[in-house]
Every structure is written in C-alpha cells, then in structure tokens.
Short mmCIF file of C-alpha atoms in Angstrom, two decimals:
data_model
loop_
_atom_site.label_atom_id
_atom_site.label_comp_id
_atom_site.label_asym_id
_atom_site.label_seq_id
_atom_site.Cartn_x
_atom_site.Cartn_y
_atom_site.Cartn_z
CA UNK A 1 2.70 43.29 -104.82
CA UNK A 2 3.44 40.75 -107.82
CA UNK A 3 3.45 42.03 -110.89
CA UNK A 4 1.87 40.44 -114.02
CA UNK A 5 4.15 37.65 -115.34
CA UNK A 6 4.80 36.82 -111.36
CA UNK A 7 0.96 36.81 -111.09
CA UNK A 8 1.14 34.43 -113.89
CA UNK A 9 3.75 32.01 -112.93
CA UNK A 10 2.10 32.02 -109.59
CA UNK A 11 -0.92 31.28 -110.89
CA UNK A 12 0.15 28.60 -113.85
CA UNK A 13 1.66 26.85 -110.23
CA UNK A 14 -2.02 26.87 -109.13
CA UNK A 15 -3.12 25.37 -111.73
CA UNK A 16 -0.64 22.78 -112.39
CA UNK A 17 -1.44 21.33 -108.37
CA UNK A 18 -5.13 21.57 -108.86
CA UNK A 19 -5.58 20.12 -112.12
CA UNK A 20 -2.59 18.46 -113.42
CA UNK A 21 -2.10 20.93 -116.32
CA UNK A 22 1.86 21.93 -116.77
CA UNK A 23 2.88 24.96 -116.53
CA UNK A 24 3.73 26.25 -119.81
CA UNK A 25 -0.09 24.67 -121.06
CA UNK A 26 -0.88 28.07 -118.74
CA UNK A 27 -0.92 31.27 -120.85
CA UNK A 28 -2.71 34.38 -120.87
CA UNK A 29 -4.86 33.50 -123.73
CA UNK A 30 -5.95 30.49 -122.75
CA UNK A 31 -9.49 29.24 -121.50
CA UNK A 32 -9.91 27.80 -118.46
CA UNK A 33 -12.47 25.54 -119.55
CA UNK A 34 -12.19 25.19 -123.25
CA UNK A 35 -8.61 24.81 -123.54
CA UNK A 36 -7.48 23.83 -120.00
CA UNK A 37 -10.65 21.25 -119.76
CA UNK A 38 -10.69 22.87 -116.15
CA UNK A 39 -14.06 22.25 -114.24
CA UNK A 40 -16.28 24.30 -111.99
CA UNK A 41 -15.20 23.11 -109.36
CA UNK A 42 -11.61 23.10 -109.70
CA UNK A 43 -12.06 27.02 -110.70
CA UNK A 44 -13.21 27.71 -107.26
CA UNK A 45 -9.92 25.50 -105.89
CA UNK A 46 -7.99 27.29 -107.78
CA UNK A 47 -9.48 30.75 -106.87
CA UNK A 48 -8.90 29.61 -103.34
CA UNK A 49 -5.55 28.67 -103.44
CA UNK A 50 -5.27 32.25 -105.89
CA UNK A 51 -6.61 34.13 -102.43
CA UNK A 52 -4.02 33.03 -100.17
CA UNK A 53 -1.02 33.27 -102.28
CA UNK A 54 -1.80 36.53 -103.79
CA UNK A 55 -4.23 38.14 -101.21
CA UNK A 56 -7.07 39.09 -103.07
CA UNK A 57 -11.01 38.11 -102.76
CA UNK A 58 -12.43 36.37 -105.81
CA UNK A 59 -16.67 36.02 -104.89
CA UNK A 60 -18.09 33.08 -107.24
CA UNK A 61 -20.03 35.79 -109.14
CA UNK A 62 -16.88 37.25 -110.45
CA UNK A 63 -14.86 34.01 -110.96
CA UNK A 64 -17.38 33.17 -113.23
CA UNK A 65 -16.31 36.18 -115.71
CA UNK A 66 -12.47 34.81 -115.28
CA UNK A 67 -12.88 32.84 -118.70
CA UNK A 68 -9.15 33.27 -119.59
CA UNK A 69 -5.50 32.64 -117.49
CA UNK A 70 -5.08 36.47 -119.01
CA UNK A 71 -8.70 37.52 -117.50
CA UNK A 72 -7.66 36.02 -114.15
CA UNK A 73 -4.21 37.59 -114.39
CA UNK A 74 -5.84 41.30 -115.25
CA UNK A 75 -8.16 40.35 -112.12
CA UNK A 76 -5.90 39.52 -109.86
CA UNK A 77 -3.39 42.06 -110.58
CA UNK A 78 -6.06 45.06 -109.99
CA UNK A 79 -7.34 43.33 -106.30
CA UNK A 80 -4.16 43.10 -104.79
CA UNK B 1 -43.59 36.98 -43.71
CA UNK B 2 -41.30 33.88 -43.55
CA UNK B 3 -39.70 32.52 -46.62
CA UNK B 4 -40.53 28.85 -47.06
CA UNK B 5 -37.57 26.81 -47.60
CA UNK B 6 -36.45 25.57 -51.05
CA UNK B 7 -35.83 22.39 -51.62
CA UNK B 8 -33.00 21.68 -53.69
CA UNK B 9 -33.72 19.76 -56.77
CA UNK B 10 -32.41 16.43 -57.38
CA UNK B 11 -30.25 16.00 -60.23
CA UNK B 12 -28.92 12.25 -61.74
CA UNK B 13 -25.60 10.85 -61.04
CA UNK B 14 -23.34 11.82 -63.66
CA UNK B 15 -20.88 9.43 -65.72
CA UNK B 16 -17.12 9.86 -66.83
CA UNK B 17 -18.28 10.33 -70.21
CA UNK B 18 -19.87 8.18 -73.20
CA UNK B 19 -18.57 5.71 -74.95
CA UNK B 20 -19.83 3.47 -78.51
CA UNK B 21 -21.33 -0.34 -77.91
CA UNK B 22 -22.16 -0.93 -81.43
CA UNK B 23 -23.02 0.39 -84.73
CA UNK B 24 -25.67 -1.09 -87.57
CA UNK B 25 -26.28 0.33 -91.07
CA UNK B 26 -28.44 -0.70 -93.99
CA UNK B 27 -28.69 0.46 -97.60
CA UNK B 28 -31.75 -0.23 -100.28
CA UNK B 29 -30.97 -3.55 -102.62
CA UNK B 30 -31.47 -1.35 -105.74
CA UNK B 31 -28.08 -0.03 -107.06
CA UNK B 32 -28.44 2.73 -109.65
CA UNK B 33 -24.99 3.48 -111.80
CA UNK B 34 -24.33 6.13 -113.47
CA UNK B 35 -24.52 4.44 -116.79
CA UNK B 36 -28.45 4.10 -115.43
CA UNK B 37 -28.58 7.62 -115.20
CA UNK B 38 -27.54 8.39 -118.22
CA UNK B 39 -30.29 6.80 -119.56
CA UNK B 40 -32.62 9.32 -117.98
CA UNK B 41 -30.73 12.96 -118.16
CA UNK B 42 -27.88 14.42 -120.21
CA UNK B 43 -24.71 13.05 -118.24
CA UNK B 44 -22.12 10.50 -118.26
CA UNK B 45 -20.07 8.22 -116.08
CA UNK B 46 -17.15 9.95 -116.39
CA UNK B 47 -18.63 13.49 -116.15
CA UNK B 48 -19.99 12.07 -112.91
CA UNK B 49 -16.64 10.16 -111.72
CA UNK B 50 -15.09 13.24 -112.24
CA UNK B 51 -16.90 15.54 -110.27
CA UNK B 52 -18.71 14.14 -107.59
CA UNK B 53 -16.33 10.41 -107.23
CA UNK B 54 -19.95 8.63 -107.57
CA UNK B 55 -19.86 4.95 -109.32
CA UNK B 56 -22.83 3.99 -108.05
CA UNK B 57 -25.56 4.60 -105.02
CA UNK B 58 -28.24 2.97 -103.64
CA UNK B 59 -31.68 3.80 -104.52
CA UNK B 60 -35.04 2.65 -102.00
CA UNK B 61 -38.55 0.84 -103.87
CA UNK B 62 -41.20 3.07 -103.74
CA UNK B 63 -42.47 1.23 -100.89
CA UNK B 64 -39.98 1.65 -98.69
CA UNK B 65 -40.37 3.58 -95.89
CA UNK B 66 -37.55 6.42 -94.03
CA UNK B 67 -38.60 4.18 -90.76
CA UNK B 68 -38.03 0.92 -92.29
CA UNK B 69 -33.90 1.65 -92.80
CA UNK B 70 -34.20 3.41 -89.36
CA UNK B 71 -35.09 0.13 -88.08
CA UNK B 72 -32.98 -2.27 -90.00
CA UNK B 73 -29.87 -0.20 -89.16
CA UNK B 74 -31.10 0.70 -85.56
CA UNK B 75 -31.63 -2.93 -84.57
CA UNK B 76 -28.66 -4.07 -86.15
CA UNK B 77 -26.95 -1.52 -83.87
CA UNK B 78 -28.68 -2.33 -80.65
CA UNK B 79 -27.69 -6.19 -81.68
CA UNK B 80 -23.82 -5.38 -82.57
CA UNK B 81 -23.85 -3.56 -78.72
CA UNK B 82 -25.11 -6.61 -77.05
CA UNK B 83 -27.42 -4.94 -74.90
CA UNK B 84 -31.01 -5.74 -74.74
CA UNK B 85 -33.07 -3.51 -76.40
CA UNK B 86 -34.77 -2.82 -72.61
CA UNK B 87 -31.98 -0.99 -71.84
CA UNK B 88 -32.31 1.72 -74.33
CA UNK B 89 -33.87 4.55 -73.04
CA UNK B 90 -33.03 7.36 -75.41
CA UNK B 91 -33.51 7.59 -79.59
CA UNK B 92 -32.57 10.15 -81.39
CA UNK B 93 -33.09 10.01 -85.71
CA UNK B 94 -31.54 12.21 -87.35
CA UNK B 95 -32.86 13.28 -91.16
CA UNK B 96 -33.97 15.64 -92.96
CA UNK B 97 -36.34 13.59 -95.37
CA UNK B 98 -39.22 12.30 -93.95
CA UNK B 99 -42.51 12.58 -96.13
CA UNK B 100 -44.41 14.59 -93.78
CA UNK B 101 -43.07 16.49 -90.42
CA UNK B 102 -45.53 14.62 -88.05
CA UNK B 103 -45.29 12.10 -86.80
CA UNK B 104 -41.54 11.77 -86.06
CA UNK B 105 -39.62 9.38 -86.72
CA UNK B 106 -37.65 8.33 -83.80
CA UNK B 107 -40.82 7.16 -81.78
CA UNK B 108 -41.90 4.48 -84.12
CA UNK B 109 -38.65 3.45 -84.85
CA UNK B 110 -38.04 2.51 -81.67
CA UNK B 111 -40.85 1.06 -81.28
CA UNK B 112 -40.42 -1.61 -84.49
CA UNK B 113 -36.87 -2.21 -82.95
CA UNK B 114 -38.67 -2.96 -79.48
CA UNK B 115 -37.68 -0.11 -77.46
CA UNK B 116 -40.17 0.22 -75.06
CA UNK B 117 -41.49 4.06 -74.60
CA UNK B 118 -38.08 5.80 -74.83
CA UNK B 119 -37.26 9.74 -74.87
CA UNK B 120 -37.51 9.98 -78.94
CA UNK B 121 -36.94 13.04 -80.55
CA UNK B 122 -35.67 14.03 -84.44
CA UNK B 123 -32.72 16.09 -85.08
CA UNK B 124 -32.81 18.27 -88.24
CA UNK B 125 -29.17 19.23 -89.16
CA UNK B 126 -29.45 18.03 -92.67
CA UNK B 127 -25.54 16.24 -93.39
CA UNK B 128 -24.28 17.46 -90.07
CA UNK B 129 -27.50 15.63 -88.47
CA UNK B 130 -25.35 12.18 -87.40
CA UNK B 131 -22.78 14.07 -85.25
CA UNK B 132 -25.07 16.67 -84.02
CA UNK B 133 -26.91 13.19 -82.50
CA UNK B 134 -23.41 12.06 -80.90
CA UNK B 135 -22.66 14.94 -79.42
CA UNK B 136 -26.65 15.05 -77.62
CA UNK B 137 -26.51 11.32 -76.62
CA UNK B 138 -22.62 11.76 -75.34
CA UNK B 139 -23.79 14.34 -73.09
CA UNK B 140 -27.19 12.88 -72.14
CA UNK B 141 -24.85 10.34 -70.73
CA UNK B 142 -22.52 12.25 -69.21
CA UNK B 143 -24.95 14.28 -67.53
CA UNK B 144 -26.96 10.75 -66.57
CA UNK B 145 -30.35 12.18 -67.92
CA UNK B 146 -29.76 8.86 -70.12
CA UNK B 147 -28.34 5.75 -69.99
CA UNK B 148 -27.94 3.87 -73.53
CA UNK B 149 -29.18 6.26 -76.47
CA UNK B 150 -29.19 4.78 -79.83
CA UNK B 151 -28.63 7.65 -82.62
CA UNK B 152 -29.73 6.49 -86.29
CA UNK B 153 -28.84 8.81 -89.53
CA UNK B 154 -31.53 7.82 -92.09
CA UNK B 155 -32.82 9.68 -94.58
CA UNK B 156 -34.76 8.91 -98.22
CA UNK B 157 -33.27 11.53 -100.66
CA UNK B 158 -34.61 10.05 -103.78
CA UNK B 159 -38.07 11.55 -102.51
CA UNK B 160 -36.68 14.94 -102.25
CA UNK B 161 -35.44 14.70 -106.03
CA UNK B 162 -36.02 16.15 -109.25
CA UNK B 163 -34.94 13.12 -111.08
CA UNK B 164 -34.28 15.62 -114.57
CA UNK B 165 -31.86 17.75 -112.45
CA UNK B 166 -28.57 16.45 -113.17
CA UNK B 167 -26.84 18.51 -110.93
CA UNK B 168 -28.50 16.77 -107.69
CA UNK B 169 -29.70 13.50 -109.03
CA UNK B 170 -26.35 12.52 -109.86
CA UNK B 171 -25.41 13.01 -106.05
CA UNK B 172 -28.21 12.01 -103.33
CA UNK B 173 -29.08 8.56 -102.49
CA UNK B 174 -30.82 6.65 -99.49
CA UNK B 175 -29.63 4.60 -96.18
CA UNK B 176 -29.60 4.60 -92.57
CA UNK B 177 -26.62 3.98 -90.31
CA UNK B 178 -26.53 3.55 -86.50
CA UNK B 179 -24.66 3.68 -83.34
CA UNK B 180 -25.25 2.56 -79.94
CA UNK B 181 -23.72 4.79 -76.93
CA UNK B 182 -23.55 4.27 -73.02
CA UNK B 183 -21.47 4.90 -70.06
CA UNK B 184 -17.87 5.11 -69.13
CA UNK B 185 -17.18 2.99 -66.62
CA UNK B 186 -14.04 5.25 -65.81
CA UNK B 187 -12.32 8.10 -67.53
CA UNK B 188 -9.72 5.96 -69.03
CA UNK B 189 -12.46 4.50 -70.98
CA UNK B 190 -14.37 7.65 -72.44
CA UNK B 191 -14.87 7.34 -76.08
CA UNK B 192 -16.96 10.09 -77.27
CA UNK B 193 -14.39 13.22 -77.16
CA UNK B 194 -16.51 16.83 -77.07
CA UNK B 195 -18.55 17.92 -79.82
CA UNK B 196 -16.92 20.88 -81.84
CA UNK B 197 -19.98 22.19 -83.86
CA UNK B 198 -21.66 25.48 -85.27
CA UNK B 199 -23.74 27.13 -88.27
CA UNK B 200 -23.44 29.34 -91.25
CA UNK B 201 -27.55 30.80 -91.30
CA UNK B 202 -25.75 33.27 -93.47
CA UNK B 203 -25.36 30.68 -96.19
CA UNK B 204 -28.81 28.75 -95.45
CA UNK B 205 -30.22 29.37 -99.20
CA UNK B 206 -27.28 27.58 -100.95
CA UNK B 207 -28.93 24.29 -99.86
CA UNK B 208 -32.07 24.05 -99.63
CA UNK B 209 -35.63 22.48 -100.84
CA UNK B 210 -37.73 24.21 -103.73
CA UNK B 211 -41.16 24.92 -102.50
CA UNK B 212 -42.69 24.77 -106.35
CA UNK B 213 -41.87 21.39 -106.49
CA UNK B 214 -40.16 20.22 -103.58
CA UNK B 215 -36.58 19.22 -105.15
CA UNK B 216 -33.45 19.53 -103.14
CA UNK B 217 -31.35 22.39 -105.01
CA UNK B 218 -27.56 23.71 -104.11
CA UNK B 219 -25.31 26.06 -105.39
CA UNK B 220 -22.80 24.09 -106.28
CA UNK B 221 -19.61 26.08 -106.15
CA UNK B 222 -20.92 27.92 -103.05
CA UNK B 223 -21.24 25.10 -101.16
CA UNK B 224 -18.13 23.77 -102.21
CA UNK B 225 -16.09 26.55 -101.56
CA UNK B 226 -17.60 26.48 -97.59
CA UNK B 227 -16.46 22.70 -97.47
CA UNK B 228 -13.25 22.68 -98.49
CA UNK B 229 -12.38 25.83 -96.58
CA UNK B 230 -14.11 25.82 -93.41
CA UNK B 231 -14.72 22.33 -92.30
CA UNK B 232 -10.71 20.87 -91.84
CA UNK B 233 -10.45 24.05 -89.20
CA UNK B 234 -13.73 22.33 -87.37
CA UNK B 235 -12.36 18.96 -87.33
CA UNK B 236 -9.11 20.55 -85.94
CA UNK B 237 -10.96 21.74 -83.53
CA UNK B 238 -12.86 18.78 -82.40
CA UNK B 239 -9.34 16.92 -82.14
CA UNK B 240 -8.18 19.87 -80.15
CA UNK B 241 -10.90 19.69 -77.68
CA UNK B 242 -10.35 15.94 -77.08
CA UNK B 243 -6.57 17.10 -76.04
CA UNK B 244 -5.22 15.03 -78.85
CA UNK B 245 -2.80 15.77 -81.92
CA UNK B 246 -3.54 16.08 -85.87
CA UNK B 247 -1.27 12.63 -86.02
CA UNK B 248 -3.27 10.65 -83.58
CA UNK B 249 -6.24 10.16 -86.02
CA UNK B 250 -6.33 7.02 -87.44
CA UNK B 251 -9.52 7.25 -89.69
CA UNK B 252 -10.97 10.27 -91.15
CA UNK B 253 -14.56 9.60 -91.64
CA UNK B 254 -15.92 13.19 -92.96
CA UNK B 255 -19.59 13.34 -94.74
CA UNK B 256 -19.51 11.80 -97.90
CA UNK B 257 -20.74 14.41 -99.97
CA UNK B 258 -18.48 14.61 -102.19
CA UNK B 259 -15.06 12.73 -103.03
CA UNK B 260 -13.45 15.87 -103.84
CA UNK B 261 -14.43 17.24 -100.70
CA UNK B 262 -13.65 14.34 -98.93
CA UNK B 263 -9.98 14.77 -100.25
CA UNK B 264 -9.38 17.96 -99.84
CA UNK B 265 -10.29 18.24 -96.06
CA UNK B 266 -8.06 14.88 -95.75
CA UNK B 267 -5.15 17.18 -97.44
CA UNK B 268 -6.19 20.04 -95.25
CA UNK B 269 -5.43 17.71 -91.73
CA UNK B 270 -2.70 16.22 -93.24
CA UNK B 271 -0.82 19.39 -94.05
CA UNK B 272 -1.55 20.13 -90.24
CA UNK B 273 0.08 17.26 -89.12
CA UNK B 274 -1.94 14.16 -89.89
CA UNK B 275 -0.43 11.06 -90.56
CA UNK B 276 -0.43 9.90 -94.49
CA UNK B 277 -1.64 6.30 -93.30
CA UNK B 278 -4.61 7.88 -91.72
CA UNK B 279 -7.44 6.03 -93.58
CA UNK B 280 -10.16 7.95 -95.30
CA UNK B 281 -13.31 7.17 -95.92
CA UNK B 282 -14.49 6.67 -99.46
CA UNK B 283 -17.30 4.98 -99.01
CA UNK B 284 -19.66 7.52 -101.17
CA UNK B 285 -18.21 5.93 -104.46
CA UNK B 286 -20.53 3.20 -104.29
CA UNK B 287 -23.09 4.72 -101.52
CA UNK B 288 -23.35 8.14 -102.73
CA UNK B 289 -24.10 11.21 -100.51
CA UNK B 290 -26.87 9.87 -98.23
CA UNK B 291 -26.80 12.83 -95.84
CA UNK B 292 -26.94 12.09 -91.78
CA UNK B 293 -26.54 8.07 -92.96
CA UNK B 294 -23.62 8.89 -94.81
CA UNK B 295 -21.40 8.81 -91.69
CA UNK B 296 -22.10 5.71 -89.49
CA UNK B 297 -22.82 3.98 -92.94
CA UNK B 298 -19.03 4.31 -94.09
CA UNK B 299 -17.69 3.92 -90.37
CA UNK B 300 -19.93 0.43 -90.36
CA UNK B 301 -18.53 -0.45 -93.40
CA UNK B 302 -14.89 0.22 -92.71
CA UNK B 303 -15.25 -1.98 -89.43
CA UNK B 304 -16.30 -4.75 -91.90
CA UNK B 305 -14.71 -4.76 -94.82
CA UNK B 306 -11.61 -4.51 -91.44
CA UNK B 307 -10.42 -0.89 -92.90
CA UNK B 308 -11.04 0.09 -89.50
CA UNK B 309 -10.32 -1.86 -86.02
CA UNK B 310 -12.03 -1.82 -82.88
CA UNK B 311 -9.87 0.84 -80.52
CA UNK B 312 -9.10 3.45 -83.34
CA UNK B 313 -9.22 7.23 -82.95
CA UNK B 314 -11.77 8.30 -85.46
CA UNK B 315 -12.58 11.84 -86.14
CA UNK B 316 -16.37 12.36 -87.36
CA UNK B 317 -16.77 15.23 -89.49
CA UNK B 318 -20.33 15.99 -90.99
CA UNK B 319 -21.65 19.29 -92.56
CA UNK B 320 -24.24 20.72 -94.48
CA UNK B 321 -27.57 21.98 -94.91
CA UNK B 322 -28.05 25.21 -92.81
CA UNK B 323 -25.85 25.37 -93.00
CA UNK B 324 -24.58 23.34 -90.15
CA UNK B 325 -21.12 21.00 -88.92
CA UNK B 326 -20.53 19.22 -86.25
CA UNK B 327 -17.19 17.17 -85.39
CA UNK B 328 -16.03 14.74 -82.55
CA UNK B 329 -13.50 11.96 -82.05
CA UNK B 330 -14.63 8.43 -81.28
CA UNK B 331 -13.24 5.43 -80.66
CA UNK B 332 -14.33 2.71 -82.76
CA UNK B 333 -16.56 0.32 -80.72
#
C-alpha cells in the first residue's frame, strides 16, 4: 500500500505521460482542469493508468468528483 | 417398419481460405472544417483538433443517397479486382444509417453496380460493421457457399445528426469503402486470417440513437474508456489466431473514431511487441469517423497515397456501437 506523497508522485508521473504537465506543476491543490488545462478525456487515461499502478477502481461517475490532484490523492489512498 | 434410407446431403467444395482482389472507396465532394462548424455551434478548431484529431470530414448533398456511395465505392472495388462483375455472387453492406430499415441496401446496390441477383444481405454492427463483413465473406469462401463476395462499409451519419450537438457533430461524417474477396488458390496464398470478434450488450446504451429526435448520442468517456482498454487485447488476438507475432504487422488500420483512440491502441500493440515503423492509419483527420466506411476508406487510401503496398500484413480493427469489435489480419490486395 502507497502512502500519500507516494500516491502523489505516482500519480504527478501519470500525469506528466498523459498530458505533458511536469511533475512539480502536480500538487495537491491543484485542478485538474482549471489549472492543469487537463481534458475529459485525458482524466479517464489518467484514471486508467491510476488503476493499474495503484490497484484501485475509479467508475466515471466518481472521477468526475476528482476535481483536485489532492481529491484524487484522498481517493485513491482510501480504495487501495 | 423399415427405416428409409437417408440420403446424405451434399455440401460445396471447400477452399484454402479467402483472400482480397481489390478494394474501392468514395467520399462526398463537400468538405466541412471545423472552422465551418464553428459557425454553427459553440466550438473551435483547436477544441476539436484536440480532442477528437478532426481537421476536416466529408459531408453528403441532401440528395445523396446511402446506396449511391455503396455503389461508387462497390464498383470501384469490383473494377480494382479485375473480375467481372458476373462473377460476384455474394454482397454484403454493412451500415447502420440507412433512412428506413426496408428495403436493404445490399440488393440494390448490387444491382446499380450490375451484379446480377446475388445473396445480399445488411450487416448491422455499427463501427465494427466492415470487419464483421470480412470475417462472413472469408468464411462464405472457405466453406464454398460463395465464390467472390464484395463487402461495402457505407453509411450517411450526417442524417443521424443533431447538427446543435457539439459533442457528435464535431465527429460523424459520410463515405463508403469496399473490398472485393475470393478464393485461395492454395494455403500459401490465404489472405484473410480468422476473425477475432465479440460484444459488450452490457454497454449497448453508451451509443446509441435518441428516439425523440433520432440523433446519434454517446457517452463520451464511457466509450472511450472501452476503446482504449479493451480493443488492443482483440487485435492481439486476431494476430494470435492468424499464428503470427505483434512485430509482423505492418499497418495498423483500427476504426477511425477517434485519433486519440487510434493512438493509444497503436501504443497498446506496440508495447506488446509491435514494430515502431508499423504504419497507422490516420486517415480520420481529414475523413472523420464515418463508421463501417471508416476502415476500407483509410486502407484504400493508404494503398494510394503508397503508405501501404500490395503484400503487407494489415491488422483490421473496428469497434463500436453495441457494442461490438471485430479484428482480422489481411493482406493488402
């Protein structure tokens, strides 16, 4: 089991493949799509590529509530 | 009582296995860019680019019939195979966009084309509908209930439309593509490997048409969580059952539906051994996502634009609506 910042750097490694974002741009209270400019459909690439690494479901319903890297984090974190 | 004796039916001769004579495709002269549709719903080109990989698609007259691309691209298929048009004695349309259920389309297409009084049948499986039609005509062949089957992929999506919707208008366009298959002469020259192909029914609502007005609607994220998960194991499987390898694919021609898609089930085989030269088809940015065309209309573009050579190991990869997929390997006629 990761714990949070290992969640996070996991995570900001995501996000950095899918969308191009570096990793320190990737911190808790940032918005996926107001500060990241991160799309719909990269959310669900990235809550893909969140499921394998970190073994944890993530339905569309609920990614939709992930509106922070903190929110995903929390999420993530409480799944595994 | 004495039984009578039965006797034994008569089946047809078999062949080694199908293989592709020829291929046709035709697209409506009307481009429509996404500049164009800005002009009609809130969007942009570069929303558009970056979502979807669209730059432009091709959009039928009014006039224009789901039969009259059938044809075009169907003749120009039966042409490119060099066979006369006598000699056809299968075709098989698939779409899912024809005005009205009945009549079919497949009967009077052959007819304009000059087929006379074939076995014509529709296939409904939406995006997947193209290499659902391979895989019937390959066995057809093999099993000698037919000899030459033409399979067209046409469909009119701009009928199907709510032209306000930017989340579908943006996507769908119209076309028809076409390939001719016959006989094997001998194992060695089989070119139609086995279809690998299945359903979702589970997922059916996450495409589908809106009886209240009869728009095409998808859930978006849904949809493309399905594609870019399940479809590269499909297509692994379809090279699997042709007993070949990840790195002997030379084109990847998946449905264009979207050029994110398209990339990520390229990634997908590559990561499982596929080679980085193996060329992929883009052809949606300036086609769109024309649904059962949108396969032999990038393949038939690739062989002439010479992206694509005669003799190549191409994997077909369509899915969609149904939700359904279907994947084989070909070799490019």
């Amino acid at each position: 089991m990761a714990d949070n910042a290992e969640i996070l750097t996991g995570l900001a490694e995501i996000v950095e493949e899918v969308a191009g974002i570096d990793t320190a741009e990737v911190t808790p209270e940032k918005s996926f799509v107001d500060d990241l400019d991160i799309d719909s459909l990269s959310m669900v690439e990235i809550a893909v590529q969140a499921e394998d690494k970190f073994g944890v479901k993530i339905p569309d319903d609920q990614l939709a509530e992930l509106k922070t890297v903190g929110d995903a984090v929390s999420y993530i974190s409480s799944h595994q | 009582m004495t039984t009578r004796p039965r006797t034994p039916l008569r089946l047809a001769a078999t062949a080694p296995g199908a293989r592709l004579l020829g291929m046709g495709s035709t697209q409506p002269d009307n481009v429509v860019t996404n500049d164009d549709l800005a002009q009609r719903m809130e969007t942009n080109d570069q929303w558009i680019r970056e979502r979807v990989g669209i730059q432009s698609r091709r959009i039928a007259e009014e006039g224009t019939l789901l039969v009259d691309m059938a044809s075009d691209a169907g003749a120009q298929a039966v042409k490119d195979s060099g066979i006369d048009p006598t000699e056809i004695d299968t075709v098989i349309v698939a779409t899912c966009t024809m005005p009205t259920p009945i009549p079919n389309a497949a009967a009077q297409t052959a007819e304009r084309i000059g087929i006379p009084a074939p076995g014509a049948f529709d296939l409904n499986a939406a995006c997947a509908g193209f290499c659902f039609g391979m895989g019937t005509a390959a066995d057809l062949i093999r099993a000698g209930s037919s000899r030459h089957v033409l399979v067209i992929g046409a469909e009119k999506l701009s009928d199907w439309l709510d032209w306000t919707d930017r989340s579908t208008a943006i996507i769908f366009a119209d076309g028809a593509g076409a390939a001719v298959l016959g006989p094997a002469p001998d194992a060695e020259s089989v070119g139609v490997g086995p279809v690998a192909w299945g359903s979702a029914g589970d997922l059916a609502q996450t495409i589908h048409i809106r009886p209240e007005n009869g728009a095409l609607a998808q859930e978006g994220q849904a949809v493309f969580r399905w594609a870019t998960t399940k479809i590269a194991p499909v297509a692994l499987r379809a090279i699997e059952l042709a007993g070949l390898a990840p790195s002997d694919i030379d084109v990847l021609v998946p449905h264009q539906a979207n050029l994110r898609i398209v990339e990520a089930v390229a990634k997908r085989l590559r990561a499982k051994g596929a080679r980085e030269d193996m060329v992929v088809a883009d052809d949606i940015i300036h086609s769109g996502n024309t649904s059962s065309a949108s396969i032999p209309l990038a393949l038939d573009h690739m062989r002439v634009d010479g992206r694509v050579r005669s003799g190549d190991t191409v994997l077909l990869v369509g899915f969609g609506a149904g939700l359904s997929y279907a994947a084989q390997v070909v070799t490019c006629p």
